[in-house]
Every structure is written in structure tokens, then in C-alpha cells.
């Protein structure tokens, strides 16, 4: 087997976004495209020779082909060992778990998360560091810089290896171990949650559930843990076989895309808990019987109930939430007397806080929740956390959330997404907001006064690194907020996200539909940004 050095030239646009490099499959299939990016990752790593790399993906179209290429390149670049999930599958939180358990140097996650899969859809790749988490900006910037100067990559000339059976292979000097994608992860979950209690409640029929894997990577994990280990009846896991095109759907766990599950939970024979996860298994949506839990509320409820769960029995050290996530978690942190950090969007910003032991729980409004057990958000972990709380409290999801609101007030919340808008128009809209919102401070709108108008910048309290231009904020005296940012995970045009929040202390108004309760702020948000005039859109494409 010979190592070939292949001459190449840079591709424009190989810049990792909020969560790695995401592009159309066809772009990834161009000769040298994947190779250039992977070599650029390897070129920025120091001290990786002879170490272990973890590799896995969400099973989408191109996952298997990309895995074979990456294995050959890892061998040619001097890694000692690669741990790869069977079928080239590993959920994103499982990659994080395996990196940590094996003491690996890092890992590559092949995923475009909740974006659709298939030959005409999306693919992605992301590098995770030795703590198991997404590479921080310093590294992703170095990778991008390298993609702009690269002139060659190294690859081993060798046949594909069989990724469908557990076992060891040799690729030149490097060993490849095909591992069970579920085992390490399931053991970690068992160490955190009271499986016996949950299993007993399920066996007694007092706790019923439905989990929608959306034909994506969590199917095998959910079947092993929820059905086989915890005894939920067969069929509790819906759409549990990973498919390369996710069954033609959008593996995004929200009220629009997880329609099978939503129908079930709002139907006559609804189970106690409904949950769904995304393409790569790091997101979660939680539903109760005829009840939807916003991700921001979910984080707050988990924090307030953490001591009911064995892994968090001694309490939490602190919480972090992304800036656009509602302030519900802040209220819980205050009551617990622990700090609450506000970070830019994207899980990579939680890594330092978790490593430094400053926080135990963290979350994002985009259906992401997690803790210090790994360094990624973790969909199934959140579902097990909820199951543990339900088993311990013996109350319904709706009753638990309503009691939470009664204690802390409700942080009424909504996000409006305008997808696939013209990139230049989106950039102009943001530039206009950046220039105009500082001048709003002091102005009154509907009985509230603007007290904050800026573009969010973050200084990491652990390493002092600074990230600017992370989203335009308009804050009111009452605590209400409007936030605007552009998505960093899309592959077509631009997506404008508008996040709107207002605290409602009055229990009598907690039952209101957020779209109704926030209608005035939604209108104001549209006017301040000139959304209709600049994008031609009358209304949002997706509302969560
Ligand atoms: C979105 C979410 C963000 C999340 C990111 C990755 O990013 O808003 O909260 O961390 O996706 O999640 P953006 O830039 O499109 O708003 V995942 O499950 O796609 O890895
Ligand atoms: Co995801």
C-alpha cells in the first residue's frame, strides 16, 4: 500500500459555519473537495501522529463514501488508530462520548444535522477536539485559512474496508476498529439516569411514550435504550431505521417537521411523553399529552428538577444558554444561586465553561439541551432526563411546566424563520439593523422602553477569546427582547431568524398562544427590520 500525495488547488467557501462545513452533496462530490477540507483539518492539528481519531456520521447519503476516503487519509496522515461506528454511523453526542471515553485526539462528524439528505440535498463535516466538543473558533478559522492555501493532500492507495461488521482492520500502519455505535453511549446514559425507576413506571403502564427518530441516526440508540433496556413496548420508537434520505423528510424535530409525532401527541390516545430527535441526534423536541414544551422552557425545567436525577443529585454548578434562548433558565439559576452565562449561538461556545466546571447544564432555543456528560448537545439524553423527572414526580408534562410557570412566570417565546431569502438583501437588512438599533435606546413602544440596542459580542470568561457580530438585540425595560441573526448552517441563500420573548408573570395569561401574546412584538420586529420591504416576504416560513 502506497501513500500518494495528490496535487490540488483551493476551493472558495470551505468555511465552517455554526456547526462545521455544510454544503450540497454535489459540491462535496467534486474531485478533491472533501479531501481538501479533511487535509486542511489534519494540517492544523499538532501532535496527532500515532493518536486515535473517532469517525462517524448520521447515515445520510454520501456518509459511507466519505468515511472510506477519510479512513484512507487518516492512515496517510499518520494517525495510529481510528474508531469508526458500524455502518459509519455515530450520533453527534455518541462521537463526543467515544472521544472522551477512548482518550482520542479528536473526531470527525459527518452530518448536516437537520438538513435534508439525498443526492440533491446536504452533507457536512465537522471536527471535534479532544474534550469531545466542536472545535472552537480559533481552530475553525485556522482550518478555513488552510483551505485557502492548500496545494496537496495525502491518501493511502487501498481498497474499501467492510464497515458493516464489528472488528479490526489494518490500513497501512494504522488500525481501524469498527465499533458498536450504541454501546458506550448507552452505558453513559445508564450511569446518569435511574433506569430501574423509569423501567418500573413503564412496566406498570403509568408512563407511556412515543419517540420519533425521523428515519435518522437515533433509531438504533432509541430502540436499544427505550425499548430493549427500559421496556417500552415495541413500536414506541417510530421511524427507527436510519435512511440515506431520511424517508424524504426534513429530520428536524419541530412542530412542522415531526408531524407524525405531533398528530399522536395531540390525538385521542396520546402517550405521556412524545419526543423527537434530528438527523445527527443532538436535538430534541419534548411534547406532553396535548402539550408542547419550548426548548427554552425545557432547559429551565431540567435545571429546576435536576436533583431528582441520580447524575445531578448534588445539584448543578451553573447554567449557560445561547443569547437568543429565552431567559427562563436565568430565573432558575437565580433561584438556585448559581451563575447563568449567555453565549453566542452554537455549541462550541459551551465547551470552555463545561471544561472549567463553571456550568453543568446548557441549552439553545433551537431544540438543543445538554450537560457536562459530553461536549455536544444530546437529544436522547434530554428525553431520558424528562422520563426520569416524570417517573420521579408522577405528574404530567403539562402540569410540571404549568407549575414551573406559576413559580417563575412564563417566558413567552417564539422564533420566526424566513428561509432561502436573497443573501444580499439579508446582509443589507442586518447592516441596517446594526446601524439603527443603537438609536432606539430611550424610545417607547406600546408602554415599554428600549434599554438596549446592540450587536452581541462575547468574551469567553475562561480563555478571553472574543467573538463579535453574533446577533442584533433590542432589549426593553420589562425584559422583553427582539433578536435578529442570520443562520450559519444553511446551504442555500440566507435564513433570517427573529427571536421574540416577553416575561408574563400573570398566571391567568399563561395559557395564551404565544403568537397571540407576542403579536405586537412580532409586528414591531418586522417594522424595525423592514422585513417585508427588504425580503418581499409577508410571513415567516417556519415558526417555533
Ligand atoms: C442552528 C441553531 C443553533 C445550533 C446550530 C447547530 O444554527 O440556531 O442553535 O447550534 O443550528 O445545530 P444557525 O446558525 O442555523 O442558527 V445542529 O443540530 O444543526 O448541529
Ligand atoms: Co443536529
XYZ file of C-alpha atoms and ligand atoms in Angstrom:
565
model
C 0.000 0.000 0.000
C 1.447 3.302 -1.033
C 0.764 6.762 0.233
C 0.005 9.130 -2.593
C 0.497 12.875 -2.413
C -2.125 14.389 -4.693
C -1.683 17.926 -6.004
C -4.766 20.109 -5.548
C -5.938 23.719 -5.646
C -8.094 25.554 -3.078
C -11.903 25.749 -3.228
C -13.534 29.001 -2.183
C -16.042 28.881 0.652
C -14.703 25.988 2.752
C -15.534 27.967 5.871
C -17.046 26.092 8.822
C -20.301 27.751 9.947
C -22.224 27.458 13.216
C -21.563 23.717 13.224
C -18.983 22.613 10.674
C -18.858 22.782 6.883
C -22.256 22.191 5.271
C -22.756 22.109 1.524
C -24.802 20.377 -1.121
C -23.814 16.724 -1.673
C -22.911 17.594 -5.256
C -20.395 20.128 -4.048
C -18.832 17.525 -1.755
C -18.715 15.054 -4.658
C -16.460 17.274 -6.784
C -12.997 15.737 -7.132
C -10.724 16.772 -4.228
C -13.444 18.769 -2.396
C -13.785 16.541 0.683
C -10.087 15.668 0.559
C -9.050 19.327 0.612
C -11.143 20.026 3.684
C -10.055 16.915 5.578
C -6.375 17.555 4.783
C -6.822 21.142 5.962
C -8.172 19.828 9.262
C -5.258 17.412 9.630
C -2.746 20.128 8.696
C -3.908 22.367 11.537
C -3.566 19.654 14.219
C -0.364 19.460 16.223
C 0.759 16.257 17.878
C -1.820 13.990 16.256
C 0.738 11.458 14.952
C 0.107 7.986 16.348
C -3.068 9.054 18.193
C -6.704 7.942 17.927
C -9.367 9.597 15.771
C -13.110 8.902 16.108
C -15.244 8.842 12.957
C -18.978 8.545 12.426
C -21.944 10.204 10.829
C -25.710 10.437 10.711
C -26.117 7.903 7.904
C -27.174 10.372 5.237
C -26.364 9.940 1.542
C -22.564 10.154 0.939
C -21.805 9.146 4.544
C -20.296 5.783 3.597
C -18.229 7.017 0.661
C -16.879 9.917 2.702
C -15.965 7.565 5.568
C -13.809 5.393 3.287
C -11.972 8.459 1.955
C -11.405 9.847 5.439
C -10.055 6.486 6.677
C -7.530 6.344 3.824
C -6.475 9.932 4.524
C -6.167 9.359 8.279
C -3.854 6.413 7.559
C -1.748 8.503 5.156
C -1.544 11.317 7.704
C -0.100 9.192 10.496
C -2.985 8.538 12.875
C -2.399 5.394 14.938
C -5.996 4.252 15.136
C -9.485 5.189 14.007
C -12.604 4.151 15.904
C -15.481 4.162 13.429
C -19.116 3.330 14.171
C -20.573 0.282 12.404
C -22.119 1.325 9.097
C -20.137 4.581 9.528
C -22.889 5.594 11.976
C -22.420 7.527 15.184
C -24.749 10.177 16.533
C -23.092 13.512 17.313
C -23.371 13.031 21.103
C -22.058 9.464 20.702
C -18.972 10.794 18.865
C -18.424 13.120 21.797
C -18.867 10.256 24.262
C -16.487 7.922 22.381
C -13.804 10.634 22.050
C -13.908 11.187 25.807
C -14.047 7.531 26.807
C -11.245 6.464 24.465
C -8.988 9.443 25.145
C -8.934 10.141 21.409
C -7.130 13.140 19.944
C -10.349 14.244 18.257
C -13.060 13.176 15.873
C -14.822 13.880 12.611
C -18.619 14.021 12.493
C -20.172 13.552 9.068
C -23.517 15.310 9.270
C -25.630 18.185 8.063
C -27.827 17.683 11.133
C -31.454 18.624 10.464
C -30.941 19.494 6.777
C -32.474 17.010 4.295
C -30.361 14.178 2.873
C -30.006 12.592 -0.578
C -28.072 13.176 -3.800
C -29.658 16.615 -4.258
C -29.619 17.541 -0.589
C -26.980 18.319 2.033
C -23.823 16.847 3.531
C -21.463 18.187 6.155
C -18.348 17.561 8.154
C -17.202 18.885 11.495
C -14.030 18.476 13.543
C -14.303 17.862 17.295
C -11.378 18.271 19.694
C -10.136 16.009 22.492
C -12.710 17.194 25.033
C -15.342 15.741 22.687
C -16.730 19.104 21.638
C -16.824 21.116 18.419
C -13.557 22.857 17.612
C -13.500 26.430 18.919
C -13.377 29.370 16.512
C -9.600 29.654 16.773
C -9.286 26.186 15.196
C -12.124 26.520 12.664
C -10.541 29.781 11.484
C -7.165 28.070 11.095
C -8.828 25.244 9.126
C -10.502 27.751 6.836
C -7.223 29.628 6.313
C -5.529 26.349 5.402
C -8.240 25.505 2.818
C -7.285 28.725 1.035
C -3.617 27.800 0.577
C -3.692 24.004 0.299
C -1.721 22.517 -2.601
C -1.688 18.770 -1.877
C -3.305 16.058 0.222
C -2.142 12.626 1.308
C -4.124 9.442 0.815
C -3.401 5.722 1.039
C -3.992 3.649 -2.090
C -6.136 0.824 -0.759
C -9.477 -0.933 -1.125
C -12.576 -0.075 0.933
C -12.906 -1.856 4.245
C -16.045 -3.601 5.491
C -17.747 -1.142 7.818
C -20.812 -3.298 8.407
C -19.205 -5.803 10.747
C -17.567 -5.198 14.106
C -13.853 -5.920 14.030
C -10.322 -4.676 13.422
C -8.602 -3.877 10.164
C -5.211 -2.551 9.150
C -4.767 0.306 6.746
C -1.013 0.598 6.241
C 0.451 1.442 9.657
C -2.937 2.432 11.100
C -5.547 0.221 12.737
C -9.267 0.680 12.212
C -11.755 -0.608 14.748
C -15.374 -0.864 13.696
C -17.245 -0.328 16.964
C -20.837 -0.756 18.140
C -22.187 2.801 17.768
C -24.575 2.437 20.712
C -22.655 0.602 23.484
C -20.535 3.383 25.058
C -23.343 5.889 24.792
C -25.930 3.581 26.359
C -23.570 2.822 29.261
C -23.092 6.550 29.862
C -26.868 7.112 29.906
C -27.318 4.264 32.368
C -24.771 5.898 34.690
C -26.728 9.184 34.758
C -30.400 8.194 34.985
C -32.481 5.972 37.243
C -33.182 3.284 34.658
C -34.792 0.970 37.227
C -37.304 3.607 38.299
C -38.154 4.548 34.710
C -38.472 0.877 33.698
C -40.752 0.156 36.669
C -43.070 3.060 35.769
C -43.171 1.935 32.146
C -43.875 -1.679 33.183
C -46.740 -0.559 35.410
C -48.320 1.274 32.460
C -48.103 4.609 34.280
C -45.592 6.037 31.843
C -46.152 5.764 28.113
C -44.040 7.298 25.388
C -43.505 7.773 21.685
C -40.143 8.661 20.195
C -39.807 9.774 16.578
C -36.322 9.082 15.215
C -37.369 10.677 11.904
C -35.527 7.934 9.928
C -32.266 9.363 11.207
C -29.403 8.247 13.410
C -31.176 7.956 16.786
C -33.281 4.962 15.701
C -30.787 2.299 16.871
C -29.991 4.247 20.053
C -33.638 4.751 20.973
C -34.562 1.140 20.268
C -31.670 -0.162 22.381
C -32.316 2.186 25.297
C -36.058 2.931 25.328
C -37.426 -0.384 24.052
C -34.829 -3.027 24.921
C -33.388 -1.619 28.154
C -36.320 0.351 29.602
C -39.047 -1.960 28.296
C -41.155 0.481 26.293
C -43.407 -1.598 24.011
C -42.104 -2.346 20.516
C -43.242 0.462 18.234
C -42.711 3.168 20.843
C -39.828 4.202 18.594
C -41.272 5.481 15.330
C -39.351 5.819 12.045
C -36.477 3.983 13.729
C -34.489 2.774 10.726
C -31.861 5.270 9.512
C -32.322 6.009 5.810
C -29.942 7.850 3.477
C -32.650 10.364 2.574
C -34.453 10.292 5.950
C -37.515 8.975 4.137
C -37.642 12.145 2.052
C -38.339 14.244 5.148
C -36.656 17.023 6.963
C -35.104 15.419 10.076
C -35.795 18.490 12.172
C -37.679 17.905 15.429
C -40.190 20.724 15.462
C -43.961 21.032 15.233
C -43.842 21.351 11.447
C -41.496 18.517 10.510
C -42.238 15.920 13.226
C -45.865 15.763 12.082
C -46.424 12.006 12.766
C -45.460 12.512 16.366
C -47.400 15.754 16.765
C -50.547 14.027 15.474
C -50.104 11.270 18.032
C -49.478 13.583 20.994
C -52.412 15.827 20.152
C -54.679 12.876 19.322
C -57.111 10.836 21.413
C -54.771 8.094 22.673
C -51.779 10.337 23.334
C -48.948 8.902 25.442
C -47.475 10.758 28.434
C -44.335 11.831 26.628
C -43.589 12.434 22.979
C -40.124 13.233 21.744
C -38.206 13.533 18.509
C -34.603 13.986 17.517
C -32.836 15.331 14.446
C -30.571 13.883 11.731
C -27.489 13.531 13.920
C -29.210 13.002 17.276
C -28.182 16.148 19.095
C -31.547 17.943 19.062
C -34.740 17.079 20.908
C -38.339 18.175 20.937
C -40.412 17.378 24.020
C -44.198 17.064 23.960
C -46.607 16.125 26.698
C -50.152 14.915 26.149
C -51.651 17.799 24.165
C -48.758 19.977 25.276
C -45.690 21.452 23.575
C -42.621 22.345 25.630
C -40.499 25.115 24.133
C -36.800 24.226 24.175
C -36.048 27.265 26.329
C -38.602 26.120 28.923
C -37.268 22.571 28.718
C -33.793 23.728 29.760
C -35.280 25.676 32.678
C -37.433 22.740 33.844
C -34.491 20.312 33.680
C -32.412 22.733 35.746
C -35.145 23.197 38.341
C -35.636 19.418 38.680
C -32.036 18.250 38.283
C -31.650 16.874 41.775
C -34.348 14.260 41.027
C -31.880 12.633 38.620
C -29.021 10.496 40.001
C -26.337 12.047 37.758
C -27.228 15.539 39.009
C -28.306 14.660 42.567
C -25.753 17.003 44.146
C -27.084 19.989 42.230
C -25.793 21.981 39.301
C -22.866 24.388 39.268
C -24.246 26.784 36.727
C -26.219 27.089 33.500
C -25.368 28.556 30.107
C -27.738 29.416 27.296
C -27.189 30.845 23.848
C -28.041 34.531 23.591
C -31.325 34.116 21.644
C -32.564 31.415 24.069
C -35.213 32.728 26.463
C -34.328 33.935 29.935
C -36.347 31.167 31.621
C -33.093 29.445 32.618
C -31.768 32.672 34.144
C -34.705 32.735 36.555
C -33.958 29.187 37.712
C -30.231 29.903 38.072
C -31.077 32.915 40.216
C -33.335 30.862 42.471
C -30.640 28.187 42.808
C -27.944 30.768 43.475
C -25.759 29.605 40.572
C -24.392 31.630 37.640
C -26.075 31.793 34.249
C -23.876 32.537 31.220
C -25.069 33.961 27.902
C -23.042 32.726 24.912
C -23.250 33.130 21.126
C -25.275 30.609 19.124
C -23.512 27.269 18.588
C -22.421 24.513 20.946
C -18.724 25.297 20.562
C -19.140 28.234 22.938
C -20.179 25.984 25.848
C -17.002 23.849 25.762
C -14.742 26.067 27.855
C -17.427 26.685 30.504
C -18.062 22.937 30.780
C -14.344 22.082 30.884
C -13.735 24.686 33.580
C -16.551 23.263 35.720
C -18.432 26.563 35.679
C -21.646 25.041 34.335
C -23.410 21.695 34.444
C -26.356 22.295 32.086
C -26.601 24.271 28.871
C -29.046 24.764 26.066
C -30.250 26.575 22.990
C -33.703 27.606 21.809
C -33.094 25.530 18.670
C -34.072 22.258 20.391
C -30.644 21.705 21.927
C -30.034 20.686 25.539
C -27.040 19.079 27.176
C -24.737 18.831 30.162
C -21.173 18.155 31.202
C -21.593 14.417 30.437
C -20.363 15.081 26.873
C -19.444 18.215 24.920
C -22.295 18.183 22.401
C -25.985 18.761 22.784
C -27.707 15.450 23.277
C -31.230 14.595 22.117
C -31.793 11.224 23.751
C -30.179 12.423 26.982
C -32.842 15.148 27.204
C -35.587 12.575 26.614
C -34.203 10.359 29.381
C -33.937 13.384 31.688
C -37.623 14.110 31.112
C -38.554 10.437 31.591
C -36.636 10.417 34.869
C -38.443 13.553 36.069
C -41.839 12.166 35.017
C -41.110 8.865 36.774
C -39.948 10.628 39.932
C -42.770 13.187 40.109
C -45.621 11.101 38.773
C -47.173 14.202 37.182
C -47.895 15.058 33.575
C -45.570 17.122 31.375
C -48.190 19.873 31.147
C -48.706 20.025 34.917
C -44.963 20.186 35.545
C -44.444 23.040 33.071
C -47.511 24.968 34.277
C -46.320 24.671 37.884
C -42.912 25.910 36.713
C -44.533 28.955 35.094
C -46.603 29.640 38.191
C -43.403 29.782 40.230
C -41.098 31.669 37.841
C -43.519 33.356 35.461
C -43.723 32.310 31.823
C -41.072 33.477 29.369
C -43.390 33.537 26.372
C -41.248 32.828 23.343
C -41.310 32.380 19.599
C -38.855 32.181 16.708
C -39.779 33.215 13.172
C -37.562 31.934 10.350
C -37.520 33.419 6.867
C -35.765 30.782 4.775
C -33.970 30.932 1.448
C -34.044 34.707 1.152
C -31.660 36.615 -1.092
C -28.222 36.752 0.551
C -27.520 40.352 -0.417
C -30.929 41.501 0.869
C -30.314 39.635 4.136
C -26.907 41.255 4.556
C -28.423 44.687 3.927
C -31.181 44.065 6.420
C -28.654 43.161 9.106
C -26.450 46.161 8.252
C -29.482 48.427 8.556
C -30.330 46.948 11.960
C -26.769 47.239 13.208
C -26.766 50.925 12.343
C -30.273 51.705 13.568
C -30.904 49.799 16.802
C -28.475 51.810 18.964
C -30.577 54.909 18.182
C -33.716 53.211 19.540
C -32.476 53.290 23.122
C -34.756 55.510 25.186
C -37.694 55.248 22.761
C -41.059 53.941 23.920
C -43.094 51.249 22.181
C -46.503 50.202 23.483
C -45.803 51.097 27.098
C -42.287 49.597 27.148
C -38.977 51.418 26.669
C -35.942 50.262 24.716
C -32.950 49.991 27.052
C -30.566 48.020 24.822
C -29.752 48.094 21.121
C -26.536 46.427 20.008
C -24.839 43.630 18.107
C -23.979 40.915 20.610
C -20.286 40.311 21.311
C -18.943 37.696 23.694
C -15.744 37.436 25.634
C -15.103 33.887 26.781
C -14.586 34.141 30.552
C -12.193 31.164 30.518
C -9.716 31.959 27.736
C -10.588 35.602 26.995
C -11.263 34.969 23.293
C -13.690 37.402 21.719
C -16.487 36.772 19.195
C -18.342 39.728 17.725
C -21.335 40.287 15.402
C -23.312 37.437 16.986
C -26.812 38.884 16.591
C -28.636 42.191 16.854
C -30.511 42.716 20.115
C -33.301 45.085 21.044
C -33.971 44.889 24.784
C -36.832 46.517 26.682
C -37.138 47.746 30.260
C -39.605 44.911 31.022
C -37.034 42.289 29.967
C -38.790 41.677 26.635
C -36.424 41.183 23.684
C -36.261 41.017 19.928
C -33.149 39.349 18.470
C -32.138 39.044 14.825
C -29.435 36.885 13.300
C -28.621 35.068 10.086
C -28.294 31.291 10.125
C -24.842 29.776 9.775
C -25.955 26.251 8.886
C -27.868 26.668 5.624
C -26.681 25.744 2.145
C -28.945 27.948 0.009
C -29.423 31.707 0.171
C -29.809 33.178 3.640
C -32.122 32.390 6.539
C -33.170 35.229 8.818
C -34.075 34.192 12.345
C -36.115 36.545 14.507
C -36.404 35.606 18.177
C -39.054 37.221 20.356
C -39.590 36.964 24.082
C -41.596 38.556 26.871
C -41.941 37.609 30.526
C -45.519 37.050 31.721
C -45.922 36.908 35.494
C -49.743 36.698 35.399
C -50.860 33.046 35.731
C -54.222 33.927 34.173
C -52.401 34.711 30.926
C -50.113 31.659 30.850
C -52.466 29.672 28.651
C -52.363 32.189 25.784
C -50.988 31.150 22.415
C -47.516 32.756 22.162
C -48.345 34.041 18.651
C -51.239 35.964 20.183
C -49.410 37.056 23.310
C -46.435 38.288 21.273
C -48.325 39.647 18.243
C -47.390 43.276 18.973
C -43.684 42.448 19.279
C -43.792 40.330 16.103
C -45.230 43.303 14.215
C -42.675 45.668 15.718
C -39.840 43.260 14.840
C -40.975 43.249 11.217
C -41.197 47.043 11.102
C -37.837 47.731 12.749
C -36.055 45.463 10.275
C -38.196 46.282 7.255
C -38.597 42.566 6.635
C -41.395 42.816 4.090
C -39.776 45.636 2.108
C -36.316 44.083 2.094
C -37.136 40.397 1.578
C -40.544 40.519 -0.100
C -41.844 38.060 2.495
C -45.263 38.517 4.061
C -44.737 35.943 6.792
C -42.221 33.511 8.254
C -41.713 30.060 6.690
C -41.213 28.223 9.966
C -42.464 29.336 13.365
C -41.305 27.548 16.502
C -28.621 26.402 14.188
C -29.173 26.763 15.545
C -28.067 26.691 16.593
C -27.420 25.304 16.564
C -26.939 25.009 15.167
C -26.365 23.605 15.037
O -27.640 27.351 13.805
O -29.753 28.028 15.541
O -28.604 26.973 17.857
O -26.344 25.241 17.459
O -28.019 25.112 14.237
O -27.288 22.651 15.392
P -27.959 28.555 12.801
O -26.647 29.256 12.613
O -28.540 27.951 11.574
O -28.979 29.400 13.501
V -27.286 21.173 14.610
O -28.370 20.150 15.371
O -27.606 21.664 13.055
O -25.683 20.684 14.720
Co -28.123 18.281 14.894
